[in-house]
Amino acid sequence: MQHIDGEIRRLVEDMFETMYAAEGIGLAAPQVGVSKRLFVMDIRDPEAEPRAVINPVIVERSGSERSDEGCLSVPGVYGVVERPTRIVMEGLDLDGKPIRIDASGLLARCIQHEMDHVDGTLYIDRLSPIKRKMLLSKFKKLQREAAGR
Ligand code: NI
C-alpha cells in the first residue's frame, strides 16, 4: 500500500467499529474482504493504545509459548497455538509515520494472529489436522444451531 487516503481512513474506522461490535481485540483487512496489508487492534490494556497498522512486518522473534486463540472469522471456538513469546513489528500508522512495537504477552500474540490474516492464514491452519477438524466440526455445529437447524 503506497498511499494512505480517505478511503483507507474510512476502512480503518469501519474496521474498528466491526471489531468493537464483535468484542474482538484485532481485525485485519482481508477479514472484511479487502486485500490490503492492514490491521487494527485494541487489547484493552492502558499500556497498549488502540492502533491501525499499515504494511506490518515482523522483524524479530524470540521464545515460544502456547496459548488459546479465537478469531472473529471462526467465532465461538478456540484453539491452542504455539507462537514466539516476543516480537518486534514495524509498519506505518495512519499518518504514514513509521512505528516500531516491541511486544510480548497478549499484544505479541494479537499482532502475530493479525499478521497471519494479512498473509492469508488463519490460526486454525496452525493446528494439527485432527485438532483443526474437531474445531471446524464444532464451529459448523454452532453455526447450524444458530441458524435453528
Ligand atoms: Ni482472527
PDB file of C-alpha atoms and ligand atoms in Angstrom:
ATOM      1  CA  MET A   1       0.000   0.000   0.000  1.00  0.00           C
ATOM      2  CA  GLN A   2       1.660   3.195  -1.154  1.00  0.00           C
ATOM      3  CA  HIS A   3      -0.811   5.919  -0.343  1.00  0.00           C
ATOM      4  CA  ILE A   4      -2.943   6.466   2.765  1.00  0.00           C
ATOM      5  CA  ASP A   5      -6.033   8.272   1.507  1.00  0.00           C
ATOM      6  CA  GLY A   6      -9.593   8.960   2.705  1.00  0.00           C
ATOM      7  CA  GLU A   7     -10.672   5.522   1.570  1.00  0.00           C
ATOM      8  CA  ILE A   8      -8.108   3.878   3.859  1.00  0.00           C
ATOM      9  CA  ARG A   9      -9.150   6.092   6.783  1.00  0.00           C
ATOM     10  CA  ARG A  10     -12.823   5.165   6.294  1.00  0.00           C
ATOM     11  CA  LEU A  11     -11.888   1.499   6.024  1.00  0.00           C
ATOM     12  CA  VAL A  12      -9.953   1.734   9.310  1.00  0.00           C
ATOM     13  CA  GLU A  13     -12.920   3.438  11.026  1.00  0.00           C
ATOM     14  CA  ASP A  14     -15.255   0.685   9.784  1.00  0.00           C
ATOM     15  CA  MET A  15     -12.825  -1.993  10.919  1.00  0.00           C
ATOM     16  CA  PHE A  16     -12.588  -0.543  14.451  1.00  0.00           C
ATOM     17  CA  GLU A  17     -16.407  -0.408  14.604  1.00  0.00           C
ATOM     18  CA  THR A  18     -16.730  -4.002  13.405  1.00  0.00           C
ATOM     19  CA  MET A  19     -14.057  -5.199  15.839  1.00  0.00           C
ATOM     20  CA  TYR A  20     -15.652  -3.488  18.853  1.00  0.00           C
ATOM     21  CA  ALA A  21     -19.170  -4.652  17.871  1.00  0.00           C
ATOM     22  CA  ALA A  22     -17.883  -8.232  17.814  1.00  0.00           C
ATOM     23  CA  GLU A  23     -15.904  -7.725  21.044  1.00  0.00           C
ATOM     24  CA  GLY A  24     -12.692  -8.707  19.290  1.00  0.00           C
ATOM     25  CA  ILE A  25      -9.191  -7.421  20.021  1.00  0.00           C
ATOM     26  CA  GLY A  26      -7.990  -7.338  16.416  1.00  0.00           C
ATOM     27  CA  LEU A  27      -9.270  -7.315  12.854  1.00  0.00           C
ATOM     28  CA  ALA A  28      -7.373  -7.488   9.569  1.00  0.00           C
ATOM     29  CA  ALA A  29      -8.475  -6.043   6.213  1.00  0.00           C
ATOM     30  CA  PRO A  30      -8.738  -9.463   4.484  1.00  0.00           C
ATOM     31  CA  GLN A  31     -11.376 -10.416   7.107  1.00  0.00           C
ATOM     32  CA  VAL A  32     -13.662  -7.719   5.727  1.00  0.00           C
ATOM     33  CA  GLY A  33     -12.954  -8.676   2.125  1.00  0.00           C
ATOM     34  CA  VAL A  34     -10.275  -6.065   1.448  1.00  0.00           C
ATOM     35  CA  SER A  35      -6.918  -7.412   0.268  1.00  0.00           C
ATOM     36  CA  LYS A  36      -4.705  -4.784   1.831  1.00  0.00           C
ATOM     37  CA  ARG A  37      -1.820  -5.217   4.265  1.00  0.00           C
ATOM     38  CA  LEU A  38      -3.519  -3.518   7.173  1.00  0.00           C
ATOM     39  CA  PHE A  39      -4.962  -4.409  10.574  1.00  0.00           C
ATOM     40  CA  VAL A  40      -6.469  -2.747  13.638  1.00  0.00           C
ATOM     41  CA  MET A  41      -6.078  -3.865  17.251  1.00  0.00           C
ATOM     42  CA  ASP A  42      -7.066  -2.933  20.792  1.00  0.00           C
ATOM     43  CA  ILE A  43      -6.139  -5.418  23.504  1.00  0.00           C
ATOM     44  CA  ARG A  44      -7.975  -3.265  26.105  1.00  0.00           C
ATOM     45  CA  ASP A  45      -4.799  -2.528  28.036  1.00  0.00           C
ATOM     46  CA  PRO A  46      -3.947   1.028  29.160  1.00  0.00           C
ATOM     47  CA  GLU A  47      -0.306   0.271  28.252  1.00  0.00           C
ATOM     48  CA  ALA A  48      -1.225  -0.574  24.650  1.00  0.00           C
ATOM     49  CA  GLU A  49      -3.299   2.024  22.854  1.00  0.00           C
ATOM     50  CA  PRO A  50      -5.682   1.086  20.003  1.00  0.00           C
ATOM     51  CA  ARG A  51      -3.782   1.103  16.731  1.00  0.00           C
ATOM     52  CA  ALA A  52      -4.128   0.754  12.991  1.00  0.00           C
ATOM     53  CA  VAL A  53      -1.002  -0.688  11.385  1.00  0.00           C
ATOM     54  CA  ILE A  54      -0.272  -0.452   7.675  1.00  0.00           C
ATOM     55  CA  ASN A  55       2.257  -2.646   5.828  1.00  0.00           C
ATOM     56  CA  PRO A  56       3.236  -4.513   9.025  1.00  0.00           C
ATOM     57  CA  VAL A  57       6.410  -6.622   9.090  1.00  0.00           C
ATOM     58  CA  ILE A  58       7.750  -8.726  11.959  1.00  0.00           C
ATOM     59  CA  VAL A  59      11.484  -8.049  12.159  1.00  0.00           C
ATOM     60  CA  GLU A  60      12.397 -10.009  15.318  1.00  0.00           C
ATOM     61  CA  ARG A  61      11.009 -13.097  17.033  1.00  0.00           C
ATOM     62  CA  SER A  62      12.137 -14.878  20.187  1.00  0.00           C
ATOM     63  CA  GLY A  63      10.972 -17.516  22.638  1.00  0.00           C
ATOM     64  CA  SER A  64       7.963 -19.756  22.275  1.00  0.00           C
ATOM     65  CA  GLU A  65       4.721 -20.208  24.188  1.00  0.00           C
ATOM     66  CA  ARG A  66       1.351 -21.883  23.811  1.00  0.00           C
ATOM     67  CA  SER A  67      -1.915 -20.058  24.450  1.00  0.00           C
ATOM     68  CA  ASP A  68      -5.596 -20.073  23.473  1.00  0.00           C
ATOM     69  CA  GLU A  69      -6.722 -18.108  20.452  1.00  0.00           C
ATOM     70  CA  GLY A  70     -10.079 -17.339  18.936  1.00  0.00           C
ATOM     71  CA  CYS A  71     -10.979 -15.457  15.780  1.00  0.00           C
ATOM     72  CA  LEU A  72     -13.864 -13.323  14.514  1.00  0.00           C
ATOM     73  CA  SER A  73     -13.680 -15.292  11.250  1.00  0.00           C
ATOM     74  CA  VAL A  74     -14.385 -18.541  13.141  1.00  0.00           C
ATOM     75  CA  PRO A  75     -16.491 -17.343  16.090  1.00  0.00           C
ATOM     76  CA  GLY A  76     -17.340 -19.445  19.127  1.00  0.00           C
ATOM     77  CA  VAL A  77     -14.357 -21.820  19.080  1.00  0.00           C
ATOM     78  CA  TYR A  78     -10.831 -21.628  20.470  1.00  0.00           C
ATOM     79  CA  GLY A  79      -7.572 -23.456  19.920  1.00  0.00           C
ATOM     80  CA  VAL A  80      -4.118 -23.531  21.486  1.00  0.00           C
ATOM     81  CA  VAL A  81      -1.433 -22.104  19.197  1.00  0.00           C
ATOM     82  CA  GLU A  82       2.324 -22.082  19.717  1.00  0.00           C
ATOM     83  CA  ARG A  83       3.972 -18.783  18.782  1.00  0.00           C
ATOM     84  CA  PRO A  84       7.084 -16.747  19.603  1.00  0.00           C
ATOM     85  CA  THR A  85       6.747 -15.055  23.021  1.00  0.00           C
ATOM     86  CA  ARG A  86       8.230 -11.760  21.964  1.00  0.00           C
ATOM     87  CA  ILE A  87       8.258  -9.990  18.620  1.00  0.00           C
ATOM     88  CA  VAL A  88       9.238  -6.659  17.150  1.00  0.00           C
ATOM     89  CA  MET A  89       6.901  -5.324  14.476  1.00  0.00           C
ATOM     90  CA  GLU A  90       7.458  -2.404  12.155  1.00  0.00           C
ATOM     91  CA  GLY A  91       4.884  -0.668   9.984  1.00  0.00           C
ATOM     92  CA  LEU A  92       3.193   2.660   9.336  1.00  0.00           C
ATOM     93  CA  ASP A  93       0.495   4.464  11.266  1.00  0.00           C
ATOM     94  CA  LEU A  94      -2.461   6.243   9.623  1.00  0.00           C
ATOM     95  CA  ASP A  95      -0.343   9.372   9.124  1.00  0.00           C
ATOM     96  CA  GLY A  96       2.230   7.335   7.226  1.00  0.00           C
ATOM     97  CA  LYS A  97       4.727   7.623  10.086  1.00  0.00           C
ATOM     98  CA  PRO A  98       6.930   4.612  10.848  1.00  0.00           C
ATOM     99  CA  ILE A  99       6.049   2.696  14.007  1.00  0.00           C
ATOM    100  CA  ARG A 100       8.002   0.021  15.797  1.00  0.00           C
ATOM    101  CA  ILE A 101       6.374  -2.073  18.532  1.00  0.00           C
ATOM    102  CA  ASP A 102       8.329  -4.359  20.845  1.00  0.00           C
ATOM    103  CA  ALA A 103       5.654  -6.712  22.175  1.00  0.00           C
ATOM    104  CA  SER A 104       5.231  -9.729  24.406  1.00  0.00           C
ATOM    105  CA  GLY A 105       2.259 -11.450  26.018  1.00  0.00           C
ATOM    106  CA  LEU A 106      -1.214 -10.787  24.601  1.00  0.00           C
ATOM    107  CA  LEU A 107      -0.031  -7.907  22.421  1.00  0.00           C
ATOM    108  CA  ALA A 108       2.583 -10.087  20.694  1.00  0.00           C
ATOM    109  CA  ARG A 109       0.002 -12.821  20.181  1.00  0.00           C
ATOM    110  CA  CYS A 110      -2.586 -10.404  18.798  1.00  0.00           C
ATOM    111  CA  ILE A 111      -0.084  -8.888  16.339  1.00  0.00           C
ATOM    112  CA  GLN A 112       1.041 -12.330  15.115  1.00  0.00           C
ATOM    113  CA  HIS A 113      -2.560 -13.506  14.727  1.00  0.00           C
ATOM    114  CA  GLU A 114      -3.444 -10.402  12.682  1.00  0.00           C
ATOM    115  CA  MET A 115      -0.241 -10.710  10.621  1.00  0.00           C
ATOM    116  CA  ASP A 116      -1.382 -14.230   9.738  1.00  0.00           C
ATOM    117  CA  HIS A 117      -4.648 -12.782   8.381  1.00  0.00           C
ATOM    118  CA  VAL A 118      -2.710 -10.204   6.368  1.00  0.00           C
ATOM    119  CA  ASP A 119      -0.738 -13.136   4.876  1.00  0.00           C
ATOM    120  CA  GLY A 120      -3.933 -15.126   4.221  1.00  0.00           C
ATOM    121  CA  THR A 121      -3.571 -17.622   7.089  1.00  0.00           C
ATOM    122  CA  LEU A 122      -5.972 -18.454   9.931  1.00  0.00           C
ATOM    123  CA  TYR A 123      -4.813 -19.641  13.352  1.00  0.00           C
ATOM    124  CA  ILE A 124      -6.649 -22.916  12.735  1.00  0.00           C
ATOM    125  CA  ASP A 125      -4.212 -23.573   9.867  1.00  0.00           C
ATOM    126  CA  ARG A 126      -1.516 -23.767  12.556  1.00  0.00           C
ATOM    127  CA  LEU A 127      -3.280 -26.573  14.468  1.00  0.00           C
ATOM    128  CA  SER A 128      -2.707 -30.274  13.878  1.00  0.00           C
ATOM    129  CA  PRO A 129      -5.051 -31.749  11.211  1.00  0.00           C
ATOM    130  CA  ILE A 130      -7.045 -33.609  13.909  1.00  0.00           C
ATOM    131  CA  LYS A 131      -7.444 -30.546  16.135  1.00  0.00           C
ATOM    132  CA  ARG A 132      -8.414 -28.432  13.141  1.00  0.00           C
ATOM    133  CA  LYS A 133     -11.028 -30.994  12.077  1.00  0.00           C
ATOM    134  CA  MET A 134     -12.513 -31.145  15.596  1.00  0.00           C
ATOM    135  CA  LEU A 135     -12.623 -27.384  15.893  1.00  0.00           C
ATOM    136  CA  LEU A 136     -14.255 -26.944  12.486  1.00  0.00           C
ATOM    137  CA  SER A 137     -16.910 -29.552  13.190  1.00  0.00           C
ATOM    138  CA  LYS A 138     -17.717 -27.802  16.480  1.00  0.00           C
ATOM    139  CA  PHE A 139     -17.845 -24.490  14.612  1.00  0.00           C
ATOM    140  CA  LYS A 140     -20.239 -25.920  11.996  1.00  0.00           C
ATOM    141  CA  LYS A 141     -22.450 -27.368  14.745  1.00  0.00           C
ATOM    142  CA  LEU A 142     -22.622 -23.932  16.419  1.00  0.00           C
ATOM    143  CA  GLN A 143     -23.496 -22.337  13.083  1.00  0.00           C
ATOM    144  CA  ARG A 144     -26.297 -24.881  12.492  1.00  0.00           C
ATOM    145  CA  GLU A 145     -27.658 -24.278  15.998  1.00  0.00           C
ATOM    146  CA  ALA A 146     -27.535 -20.507  15.500  1.00  0.00           C
ATOM    147  CA  ALA A 147     -29.467 -20.926  12.256  1.00  0.00           C
ATOM    148  CA  GLY A 148     -32.065 -23.045  14.105  1.00  0.00           C
ATOM    149  CA  ARG A 149     -31.436 -26.149  12.038  1.00  0.00           C
TER     150      ARG A 149
HETATM  151 NI    NI B   1      -8.608 -13.667  13.602  1.00  0.00          NI
END
